[in-house]
Amino acid sequence: MERAELALYPFTSAASQYVGELDFELDRLINSRAFQSARLRGEERLIQSLTSGIRKPSLTNTDEGRVLTELLSYPYAKILVSCLNDPYLNRKYSHAEAEAAYSLLLEREDFFLREIGEEFGIHAKQHERGFHLHFADFLKYSTTLKAIEWKLINQRMVHGNVFVERKDFARLLQEAIKKSIHESLPLKVPEKTCTDCSGALSRLKEILQQKKGDVENGQMGEVDSKLFPPCINYAINNVRTGVNLAHSMRFAMTSFLTGIGMTIDDIINMFNVSPDFDEEKTRYQIEHIAGSSGTKYTPPSCSTMKTYGNCHGADELCKKINHPLNYYRRKMWYKNKFKKPANTKEKKGTE
Ligand code: SF4
């Protein structure tokens, strides 16, 4: 790989070997002014992974300074992730790095994709419309992809080899990259190093708390959690305290939240409370309920909720409605009716 490529694919063994051969002390990366731009870019990688997704620069081998900055920002970002050691951040970061790599891989030549595959033990061969690889390699990285088209039974298989199109091979590589980065975290970082990074860590903590707290505080875009019916609040409280919901209640809660326009990411954040949380699986289930397969599901009526034992804490308003979504709409109507128009000025006290 060329130098610029090492910077764009910093998770490869060639990139870490290159960094190792630079032979400088970790302390210099953390504290020297010479590496400030690498530290800033490393911090930016993490902020982007929590917000917009990691954006890769366009680099050439002659951009020596920028190549080095980009290359070193990767181990620095991993140091910060390791110091914070937050399962949510670990997942978001691994996912964002892999997603950014996937976008680049789609533009690359076939031999390069095969080279990246070798990095993760995937011995793929080219054929006229894509690649074929051993079914065990396919399974290793496709089990996290829940869409029906990724099931082994739906693949073209000949003599134990699965045939995949080019973009699907790149998608498998994305999963391999994510798995590899996620499993490498947290690194064993000396306590002093984390202390030296305290400025960056407290900035990141703030963004992380804000990101995780948005859902906790009911800040869900246009959605107002204070208007949720008692049954949905009951389900949300259970989820937040790690209690497993019955399938029917999980469906009711998810379809209610998608029904009122909550984003899929915000719903995922709600379910994201345990270290073994499976983001891909949860995303697939939510997207399915939200209509990815052509049918958008709505929550059950109050009478069905009662039949399944999912009506909890019904209040006065519940007596006037027959559907959890109507509860929310009714409360929203009241809220808007009594809301002060934005341009209404406070009246001064009368004389
Ligand atoms: S009556 Fe309907 S909206 Fe109210 S708590 Fe029961 S299921 Fe929910």
mmCIF file of C-alpha atoms and ligand atoms in Angstrom:
data_model
loop_
_atom_site.group_PDB
_atom_site.id
_atom_site.type_symbol
_atom_site.label_atom_id
_atom_site.label_comp_id
_atom_site.label_asym_id
_atom_site.label_seq_id
_atom_site.Cartn_x
_atom_site.Cartn_y
_atom_site.Cartn_z
ATOM 1 C CA MET A 1 0.000 0.000 0.000
ATOM 2 C CA GLU A 2 1.110 3.526 -0.687
ATOM 3 C CA ARG A 3 1.502 6.029 2.162
ATOM 4 C CA ALA A 4 -1.729 7.918 1.424
ATOM 5 C CA GLU A 5 -3.592 4.614 1.381
ATOM 6 C CA LEU A 6 -2.189 3.696 4.775
ATOM 7 C CA ALA A 7 -3.688 6.910 6.142
ATOM 8 C CA LEU A 8 -7.075 6.179 4.595
ATOM 9 C CA TYR A 9 -7.102 2.553 5.781
ATOM 10 C CA PRO A 10 -5.348 2.963 9.157
ATOM 11 C CA PHE A 11 -6.825 -0.261 10.586
ATOM 12 C CA THR A 12 -4.677 -2.435 8.284
ATOM 13 C CA SER A 13 -1.595 -4.282 9.529
ATOM 14 C CA ALA A 14 0.500 -2.387 6.944
ATOM 15 C CA ALA A 15 -0.587 0.930 8.491
ATOM 16 C CA SER A 16 0.191 -0.139 12.054
ATOM 17 C CA GLN A 17 3.554 -1.518 10.914
ATOM 18 C CA TYR A 18 4.324 1.831 9.263
ATOM 19 C CA VAL A 19 3.419 3.727 12.448
ATOM 20 C CA GLY A 20 5.544 1.288 14.482
ATOM 21 C CA GLU A 21 8.523 1.936 12.226
ATOM 22 C CA LEU A 22 8.247 5.703 12.788
ATOM 23 C CA ASP A 23 9.676 4.772 16.183
ATOM 24 C CA PHE A 24 8.576 7.635 18.421
ATOM 25 C CA GLU A 25 7.416 7.640 22.022
ATOM 26 C CA LEU A 26 3.688 7.536 22.772
ATOM 27 C CA ASP A 27 4.275 10.515 25.033
ATOM 28 C CA ARG A 28 5.202 12.650 22.000
ATOM 29 C CA LEU A 29 1.912 11.868 20.233
ATOM 30 C CA ILE A 30 0.030 12.858 23.372
ATOM 31 C CA ASN A 31 1.978 15.935 24.433
ATOM 32 C CA SER A 32 4.236 17.292 21.677
ATOM 33 C CA ARG A 33 3.159 20.419 19.805
ATOM 34 C CA ALA A 34 4.418 18.745 16.634
ATOM 35 C CA PHE A 35 1.478 16.308 16.795
ATOM 36 C CA GLN A 36 -1.237 18.761 17.751
ATOM 37 C CA SER A 37 -2.954 18.515 14.348
ATOM 38 C CA ALA A 38 -3.033 14.696 14.632
ATOM 39 C CA ARG A 39 -4.620 15.016 18.084
ATOM 40 C CA LEU A 40 -7.214 17.488 16.830
ATOM 41 C CA ARG A 41 -8.058 15.246 13.898
ATOM 42 C CA GLY A 42 -8.282 12.236 16.252
ATOM 43 C CA GLU A 43 -10.753 14.120 18.424
ATOM 44 C CA GLU A 44 -12.648 15.157 15.297
ATOM 45 C CA ARG A 45 -12.880 11.505 14.205
ATOM 46 C CA LEU A 46 -14.748 10.753 17.419
ATOM 47 C CA ILE A 47 -17.015 13.776 17.251
ATOM 48 C CA GLN A 48 -17.889 12.872 13.664
ATOM 49 C CA SER A 49 -18.540 9.278 14.665
ATOM 50 C CA LEU A 50 -21.135 10.544 17.170
ATOM 51 C CA THR A 51 -22.696 13.036 14.783
ATOM 52 C CA SER A 52 -22.317 13.156 11.005
ATOM 53 C CA GLY A 53 -20.111 10.105 10.382
ATOM 54 C CA ILE A 54 -16.352 10.169 9.738
ATOM 55 C CA ARG A 55 -15.357 12.135 6.653
ATOM 56 C CA LYS A 56 -12.079 11.093 5.034
ATOM 57 C CA PRO A 57 -9.858 13.704 3.367
ATOM 58 C CA SER A 58 -8.575 13.277 -0.171
ATOM 59 C CA LEU A 59 -4.842 12.648 0.119
ATOM 60 C CA THR A 60 -1.882 12.097 -2.192
ATOM 61 C CA ASN A 61 1.532 10.717 -1.315
ATOM 62 C CA THR A 62 3.071 14.168 -1.723
ATOM 63 C CA ASP A 63 0.898 15.582 1.117
ATOM 64 C CA GLU A 64 3.392 14.233 3.650
ATOM 65 C CA GLY A 65 2.237 16.326 6.604
ATOM 66 C CA ARG A 66 -1.453 15.671 6.030
ATOM 67 C CA VAL A 67 -0.850 11.973 5.470
ATOM 68 C CA LEU A 68 0.986 11.715 8.788
ATOM 69 C CA THR A 69 -1.717 13.713 10.581
ATOM 70 C CA GLU A 70 -4.458 11.456 9.244
ATOM 71 C CA LEU A 71 -2.490 8.311 9.983
ATOM 72 C CA LEU A 72 -1.634 9.234 13.579
ATOM 73 C CA SER A 73 -5.084 10.572 14.337
ATOM 74 C CA TYR A 74 -6.352 6.976 14.247
ATOM 75 C CA PRO A 75 -4.292 5.574 17.146
ATOM 76 C CA TYR A 76 -4.938 8.802 19.051
ATOM 77 C CA ALA A 77 -8.716 8.396 18.568
ATOM 78 C CA LYS A 78 -8.465 4.808 19.803
ATOM 79 C CA ILE A 79 -6.550 5.988 22.876
ATOM 80 C CA LEU A 80 -9.349 8.453 23.661
ATOM 81 C CA VAL A 81 -12.027 5.776 23.157
ATOM 82 C CA SER A 82 -10.080 3.463 25.463
ATOM 83 C CA CYS A 83 -9.727 6.089 28.196
ATOM 84 C CA LEU A 84 -13.487 6.772 28.100
ATOM 85 C CA ASN A 85 -14.273 3.040 27.777
ATOM 86 C CA ASP A 86 -17.943 3.607 27.080
ATOM 87 C CA PRO A 87 -19.666 0.670 25.266
ATOM 88 C CA TYR A 88 -21.905 3.054 23.325
ATOM 89 C CA LEU A 89 -18.936 5.099 22.085
ATOM 90 C CA ASN A 90 -16.939 1.934 21.267
ATOM 91 C CA ARG A 91 -19.771 0.745 19.077
ATOM 92 C CA LYS A 92 -20.434 4.094 17.416
ATOM 93 C CA TYR A 93 -16.748 4.621 16.708
ATOM 94 C CA SER A 94 -16.131 1.136 15.228
ATOM 95 C CA HIS A 95 -19.256 1.496 13.127
ATOM 96 C CA ALA A 96 -18.283 4.968 11.849
ATOM 97 C CA GLU A 97 -14.715 3.918 10.919
ATOM 98 C CA ALA A 98 -16.050 0.899 9.044
ATOM 99 C CA GLU A 99 -18.763 2.903 7.311
ATOM 100 C CA ALA A 100 -16.241 5.515 6.128
ATOM 101 C CA ALA A 101 -13.980 2.742 4.806
ATOM 102 C CA TYR A 102 -16.922 1.160 2.969
ATOM 103 C CA SER A 103 -17.584 4.400 1.026
ATOM 104 C CA LEU A 104 -13.947 4.459 -0.075
ATOM 105 C CA LEU A 105 -13.896 0.762 -0.951
ATOM 106 C CA LEU A 106 -16.826 1.143 -3.334
ATOM 107 C CA GLU A 107 -14.578 3.353 -5.480
ATOM 108 C CA ARG A 108 -11.580 1.017 -5.410
ATOM 109 C CA GLU A 109 -10.268 -1.612 -7.805
ATOM 110 C CA ASP A 110 -11.148 -5.296 -7.336
ATOM 111 C CA PHE A 111 -7.593 -6.294 -6.402
ATOM 112 C CA PHE A 112 -7.624 -3.718 -3.609
ATOM 113 C CA LEU A 113 -10.853 -5.135 -2.167
ATOM 114 C CA ARG A 114 -9.301 -8.587 -2.245
ATOM 115 C CA GLU A 115 -6.220 -7.220 -0.470
ATOM 116 C CA ILE A 116 -8.401 -5.763 2.306
ATOM 117 C CA GLY A 117 -10.272 -9.074 2.472
ATOM 118 C CA GLU A 118 -6.972 -10.938 3.032
ATOM 119 C CA GLU A 119 -6.363 -8.612 5.970
ATOM 120 C CA PHE A 120 -9.305 -10.283 7.720
ATOM 121 C CA GLY A 121 -8.666 -13.818 6.501
ATOM 122 C CA ILE A 122 -11.211 -13.642 3.665
ATOM 123 C CA HIS A 123 -9.702 -15.416 0.658
ATOM 124 C CA ALA A 124 -11.935 -14.137 -2.127
ATOM 125 C CA LYS A 125 -11.570 -14.734 -5.842
ATOM 126 C CA GLN A 126 -12.939 -12.602 -8.610
ATOM 127 C CA HIS A 127 -15.574 -13.715 -11.079
ATOM 128 C CA GLU A 128 -17.290 -11.799 -13.852
ATOM 129 C CA ARG A 129 -19.833 -9.950 -11.651
ATOM 130 C CA GLY A 130 -18.089 -9.816 -8.319
ATOM 131 C CA PHE A 131 -16.342 -12.216 -5.965
ATOM 132 C CA HIS A 132 -16.704 -15.668 -4.539
ATOM 133 C CA LEU A 133 -15.560 -16.694 -1.091
ATOM 134 C CA HIS A 134 -15.802 -19.712 1.177
ATOM 135 C CA PHE A 135 -19.193 -19.937 2.898
ATOM 136 C CA ALA A 136 -17.512 -19.975 6.340
ATOM 137 C CA ASP A 137 -15.947 -16.561 5.598
ATOM 138 C CA PHE A 138 -19.288 -15.337 4.329
ATOM 139 C CA LEU A 139 -21.045 -16.495 7.503
ATOM 140 C CA LYS A 140 -18.390 -15.028 9.774
ATOM 141 C CA TYR A 141 -19.176 -11.497 8.642
ATOM 142 C CA SER A 142 -22.783 -11.710 7.458
ATOM 143 C CA THR A 143 -24.414 -12.925 10.693
ATOM 144 C CA THR A 144 -24.696 -9.338 11.933
ATOM 145 C CA LEU A 145 -26.591 -8.368 8.754
ATOM 146 C CA LYS A 146 -30.216 -9.209 9.482
ATOM 147 C CA ALA A 147 -31.869 -8.497 6.138
ATOM 148 C CA ILE A 148 -33.299 -11.606 4.543
ATOM 149 C CA GLU A 149 -31.084 -11.296 1.445
ATOM 150 C CA TRP A 150 -28.019 -11.984 3.607
ATOM 151 C CA LYS A 151 -29.256 -15.390 4.749
ATOM 152 C CA LEU A 152 -27.004 -18.190 3.499
ATOM 153 C CA ILE A 153 -29.994 -19.976 2.044
ATOM 154 C CA ASN A 154 -30.551 -17.031 -0.321
ATOM 155 C CA GLN A 155 -26.998 -17.111 -1.743
ATOM 156 C CA ARG A 156 -25.743 -18.714 -4.920
ATOM 157 C CA MET A 157 -23.361 -21.380 -3.655
ATOM 158 C CA VAL A 158 -21.119 -23.680 -5.707
ATOM 159 C CA HIS A 159 -18.753 -26.223 -4.079
ATOM 160 C CA GLY A 160 -18.871 -24.404 -0.749
ATOM 161 C CA ASN A 161 -18.195 -20.985 -2.289
ATOM 162 C CA VAL A 162 -20.681 -18.127 -2.079
ATOM 163 C CA PHE A 163 -20.966 -15.705 -4.993
ATOM 164 C CA VAL A 164 -21.484 -12.063 -4.061
ATOM 165 C CA GLU A 165 -21.707 -8.858 -6.035
ATOM 166 C CA ARG A 166 -18.973 -6.288 -5.688
ATOM 167 C CA LYS A 167 -20.908 -3.914 -3.421
ATOM 168 C CA ASP A 168 -21.969 -6.819 -1.185
ATOM 169 C CA PHE A 169 -18.358 -7.901 -0.874
ATOM 170 C CA ALA A 170 -17.484 -4.340 0.190
ATOM 171 C CA ARG A 171 -20.340 -4.512 2.716
ATOM 172 C CA LEU A 172 -18.885 -7.723 4.164
ATOM 173 C CA LEU A 173 -15.529 -5.975 4.427
ATOM 174 C CA GLN A 174 -17.269 -3.174 6.327
ATOM 175 C CA GLU A 175 -18.504 -5.735 8.860
ATOM 176 C CA ALA A 176 -15.026 -7.259 9.100
ATOM 177 C CA ILE A 177 -13.460 -3.838 9.732
ATOM 178 C CA LYS A 178 -16.067 -2.972 12.364
ATOM 179 C CA LYS A 179 -15.621 -6.288 14.157
ATOM 180 C CA SER A 180 -11.854 -5.952 14.140
ATOM 181 C CA ILE A 181 -11.848 -2.384 15.501
ATOM 182 C CA HIS A 182 -14.554 -3.125 18.067
ATOM 183 C CA GLU A 183 -12.753 -6.209 19.356
ATOM 184 C CA SER A 184 -9.483 -4.283 19.643
ATOM 185 C CA LEU A 185 -11.100 -1.796 22.065
ATOM 186 C CA PRO A 186 -10.403 -0.794 24.740
ATOM 187 C CA LEU A 187 -6.606 -0.663 24.395
ATOM 188 C CA LYS A 188 -4.520 -0.919 27.546
ATOM 189 C CA VAL A 189 -3.675 2.749 28.011
ATOM 190 C CA PRO A 190 -1.468 3.941 30.905
ATOM 191 C CA GLU A 191 -3.355 6.057 33.431
ATOM 192 C CA LYS A 192 -0.939 8.948 32.921
ATOM 193 C CA THR A 193 -1.765 9.003 29.197
ATOM 194 C CA CYS A 194 -5.478 9.345 29.972
ATOM 195 C CA THR A 195 -4.681 12.111 32.449
ATOM 196 C CA ASP A 196 -2.653 13.909 29.783
ATOM 197 C CA CYS A 197 -5.654 13.688 27.431
ATOM 198 C CA SER A 198 -8.057 15.123 30.020
ATOM 199 C CA GLY A 199 -8.936 18.212 27.937
ATOM 200 C CA ALA A 200 -10.029 16.197 24.914
ATOM 201 C CA LEU A 201 -11.707 13.616 27.135
ATOM 202 C CA SER A 202 -13.880 16.140 28.937
ATOM 203 C CA ARG A 203 -14.946 17.727 25.619
ATOM 204 C CA LEU A 204 -15.873 14.309 24.271
ATOM 205 C CA LYS A 205 -17.647 13.323 27.487
ATOM 206 C CA GLU A 206 -19.842 16.366 27.137
ATOM 207 C CA ILE A 207 -20.850 15.477 23.562
ATOM 208 C CA LEU A 208 -21.331 11.849 24.531
ATOM 209 C CA GLN A 209 -23.563 12.728 27.480
ATOM 210 C CA GLN A 210 -25.500 15.142 25.330
ATOM 211 C CA LYS A 211 -25.969 12.523 22.630
ATOM 212 C CA LYS A 212 -27.091 9.874 25.109
ATOM 213 C CA GLY A 213 -29.083 12.343 27.196
ATOM 214 C CA ASP A 214 -31.125 13.693 24.291
ATOM 215 C CA VAL A 215 -33.322 10.650 24.441
ATOM 216 C CA GLU A 216 -33.370 10.513 28.266
ATOM 217 C CA ASN A 217 -34.588 14.105 28.416
ATOM 218 C CA GLY A 218 -37.247 13.667 25.801
ATOM 219 C CA GLN A 219 -35.417 15.803 23.219
ATOM 220 C CA MET A 220 -36.314 13.769 20.157
ATOM 221 C CA GLY A 221 -36.595 16.277 17.381
ATOM 222 C CA GLU A 222 -40.252 17.239 17.049
ATOM 223 C CA VAL A 223 -41.308 14.433 19.396
ATOM 224 C CA ASP A 224 -42.354 15.296 22.958
ATOM 225 C CA SER A 225 -41.999 12.385 25.366
ATOM 226 C CA LYS A 226 -44.025 14.187 28.045
ATOM 227 C CA LEU A 227 -47.106 13.482 25.949
ATOM 228 C CA PHE A 228 -46.626 9.692 25.782
ATOM 229 C CA PRO A 229 -49.441 7.495 27.128
ATOM 230 C CA PRO A 230 -48.829 5.662 30.433
ATOM 231 C CA CYS A 231 -48.380 2.251 28.755
ATOM 232 C CA ILE A 232 -45.539 3.555 26.536
ATOM 233 C CA ASN A 233 -43.872 5.339 29.466
ATOM 234 C CA TYR A 234 -44.080 2.092 31.407
ATOM 235 C CA ALA A 235 -42.354 0.230 28.548
ATOM 236 C CA ILE A 236 -39.667 2.900 28.170
ATOM 237 C CA ASN A 237 -38.912 2.866 31.903
ATOM 238 C CA ASN A 238 -38.541 -0.905 31.796
ATOM 239 C CA VAL A 239 -36.193 -0.707 28.822
ATOM 240 C CA ARG A 240 -34.071 1.937 30.530
ATOM 241 C CA THR A 241 -33.696 -0.157 33.656
ATOM 242 C CA GLY A 242 -32.666 -3.184 31.609
ATOM 243 C CA VAL A 243 -35.921 -5.148 32.035
ATOM 244 C CA ASN A 244 -36.654 -7.357 29.012
ATOM 245 C CA LEU A 245 -39.973 -6.469 27.419
ATOM 246 C CA ALA A 246 -42.455 -9.092 26.213
ATOM 247 C CA HIS A 247 -42.401 -9.272 22.429
ATOM 248 C CA SER A 248 -45.906 -7.746 22.157
ATOM 249 C CA MET A 249 -44.911 -4.768 24.350
ATOM 250 C CA ARG A 250 -41.660 -4.249 22.473
ATOM 251 C CA PHE A 251 -43.629 -4.192 19.229
ATOM 252 C CA ALA A 252 -46.198 -1.763 20.687
ATOM 253 C CA MET A 253 -43.508 0.599 21.952
ATOM 254 C CA THR A 254 -41.451 0.530 18.743
ATOM 255 C CA SER A 255 -44.423 0.956 16.426
ATOM 256 C CA PHE A 256 -45.705 3.797 18.628
ATOM 257 C CA LEU A 257 -42.352 5.595 18.473
ATOM 258 C CA THR A 258 -41.957 5.167 14.700
ATOM 259 C CA GLY A 259 -45.630 6.164 14.344
ATOM 260 C CA ILE A 260 -45.070 9.557 15.986
ATOM 261 C CA GLY A 261 -42.020 10.229 13.805
ATOM 262 C CA MET A 262 -39.155 9.462 16.159
ATOM 263 C CA THR A 263 -35.929 8.756 14.262
ATOM 264 C CA ILE A 264 -34.585 5.225 14.065
ATOM 265 C CA ASP A 265 -31.306 6.329 15.681
ATOM 266 C CA ASP A 266 -33.164 7.816 18.656
ATOM 267 C CA ILE A 267 -35.155 4.620 19.132
ATOM 268 C CA ILE A 268 -31.945 2.577 18.946
ATOM 269 C CA ASN A 269 -30.447 4.807 21.640
ATOM 270 C CA MET A 270 -33.398 3.967 23.879
ATOM 271 C CA PHE A 271 -32.727 0.251 23.607
ATOM 272 C CA ASN A 272 -29.006 0.808 23.988
ATOM 273 C CA VAL A 273 -28.584 0.145 27.703
ATOM 274 C CA SER A 274 -26.739 -3.140 28.023
ATOM 275 C CA PRO A 275 -23.156 -4.028 27.020
ATOM 276 C CA ASP A 276 -24.424 -6.929 24.864
ATOM 277 C CA PHE A 277 -26.830 -4.655 22.985
ATOM 278 C CA ASP A 278 -26.942 -5.722 19.336
ATOM 279 C CA GLU A 279 -27.275 -2.546 17.285
ATOM 280 C CA GLU A 280 -27.571 -4.257 13.876
ATOM 281 C CA LYS A 281 -30.326 -6.566 15.079
ATOM 282 C CA THR A 282 -32.224 -3.757 16.815
ATOM 283 C CA ARG A 283 -31.878 -1.504 13.764
ATOM 284 C CA TYR A 284 -33.191 -4.225 11.496
ATOM 285 C CA GLN A 285 -36.227 -4.844 13.732
ATOM 286 C CA ILE A 286 -37.030 -1.142 14.020
ATOM 287 C CA GLU A 287 -36.583 -0.517 10.287
ATOM 288 C CA HIS A 288 -38.859 -3.472 9.582
ATOM 289 C CA ILE A 289 -41.599 -2.054 11.828
ATOM 290 C CA ALA A 290 -41.049 1.410 10.315
ATOM 291 C CA GLY A 291 -41.815 0.026 6.869
ATOM 292 C CA SER A 292 -38.504 -0.957 5.202
ATOM 293 C CA SER A 293 -40.167 -4.071 3.753
ATOM 294 C CA GLY A 294 -43.137 -2.144 2.370
ATOM 295 C CA THR A 295 -45.533 -2.469 5.343
ATOM 296 C CA LYS A 296 -45.495 0.202 8.007
ATOM 297 C CA TYR A 297 -46.850 -1.221 11.262
ATOM 298 C CA THR A 298 -49.030 0.738 13.664
ATOM 299 C CA PRO A 299 -49.317 0.014 17.392
ATOM 300 C CA PRO A 300 -52.202 -2.151 18.650
ATOM 301 C CA SER A 301 -55.423 -0.538 19.875
ATOM 302 C CA CYS A 302 -56.055 -0.097 23.607
ATOM 303 C CA SER A 303 -58.347 -3.132 23.699
ATOM 304 C CA THR A 304 -55.600 -5.345 22.191
ATOM 305 C CA MET A 305 -53.085 -3.828 24.613
ATOM 306 C CA LYS A 306 -55.424 -4.797 27.469
ATOM 307 C CA THR A 307 -55.868 -8.345 26.113
ATOM 308 C CA TYR A 308 -52.092 -8.871 26.138
ATOM 309 C CA GLY A 309 -51.668 -7.290 29.585
ATOM 310 C CA ASN A 310 -49.793 -4.306 28.151
ATOM 311 C CA CYS A 311 -52.101 -1.525 29.396
ATOM 312 C CA HIS A 312 -50.361 -0.080 32.457
ATOM 313 C CA GLY A 313 -51.259 2.990 34.500
ATOM 314 C CA ALA A 314 -54.286 4.131 32.438
ATOM 315 C CA ASP A 315 -55.287 7.662 33.461
ATOM 316 C CA GLU A 316 -58.295 9.963 32.946
ATOM 317 C CA LEU A 317 -57.463 10.711 29.320
ATOM 318 C CA CYS A 318 -57.285 6.974 28.592
ATOM 319 C CA LYS A 319 -61.036 6.796 29.263
ATOM 320 C CA LYS A 320 -61.645 9.058 26.266
ATOM 321 C CA ILE A 321 -59.447 7.345 23.671
ATOM 322 C CA ASN A 322 -59.191 3.900 22.148
ATOM 323 C CA HIS A 323 -55.645 3.953 20.765
ATOM 324 C CA PRO A 324 -52.240 4.941 22.237
ATOM 325 C CA LEU A 325 -51.530 7.127 19.203
ATOM 326 C CA ASN A 326 -54.787 9.026 19.844
ATOM 327 C CA TYR A 327 -53.626 9.661 23.418
ATOM 328 C CA TYR A 328 -50.481 11.324 22.059
ATOM 329 C CA ARG A 329 -52.368 13.288 19.381
ATOM 330 C CA ARG A 330 -54.955 14.508 21.877
ATOM 331 C CA LYS A 331 -52.260 15.709 24.278
ATOM 332 C CA MET A 332 -50.359 17.348 21.418
ATOM 333 C CA TRP A 333 -53.556 19.122 20.386
ATOM 334 C CA TYR A 334 -54.014 20.461 23.942
ATOM 335 C CA LYS A 335 -50.380 21.506 24.092
ATOM 336 C CA ASN A 336 -50.576 23.442 20.826
ATOM 337 C CA LYS A 337 -53.950 24.966 21.690
ATOM 338 C CA PHE A 338 -52.627 26.560 24.856
ATOM 339 C CA LYS A 339 -49.157 27.332 23.546
ATOM 340 C CA LYS A 340 -48.224 30.996 23.438
ATOM 341 C CA PRO A 341 -47.438 32.138 19.866
ATOM 342 C CA ALA A 342 -43.670 32.550 19.402
ATOM 343 C CA ASN A 343 -43.871 36.296 18.684
ATOM 344 C CA THR A 344 -46.143 37.122 21.667
ATOM 345 C CA LYS A 345 -44.290 39.556 23.896
ATOM 346 C CA GLU A 346 -44.589 39.333 27.692
ATOM 347 C CA LYS A 347 -47.083 41.942 28.863
ATOM 348 C CA LYS A 348 -45.663 44.353 31.361
ATOM 349 C CA GLY A 349 -47.640 44.620 34.616
ATOM 350 C CA THR A 350 -50.661 46.919 34.333
ATOM 351 C CA GLU A 351 -50.443 50.326 35.955
HETATM 352 S S1 SF4 B 1 -55.769 2.866 27.831
HETATM 353 FE FE1 SF4 B 1 -54.624 2.722 25.955
HETATM 354 S S2 SF4 B 1 -53.296 4.489 25.953
HETATM 355 FE FE2 SF4 B 1 -54.035 4.275 28.018
HETATM 356 S S3 SF4 B 1 -52.450 3.098 29.048
HETATM 357 FE FE3 SF4 B 1 -53.970 1.629 28.303
HETATM 358 S S4 SF4 B 1 -53.262 1.012 26.315
HETATM 359 FE FE4 SF4 B 1 -52.143 2.836 26.848
#
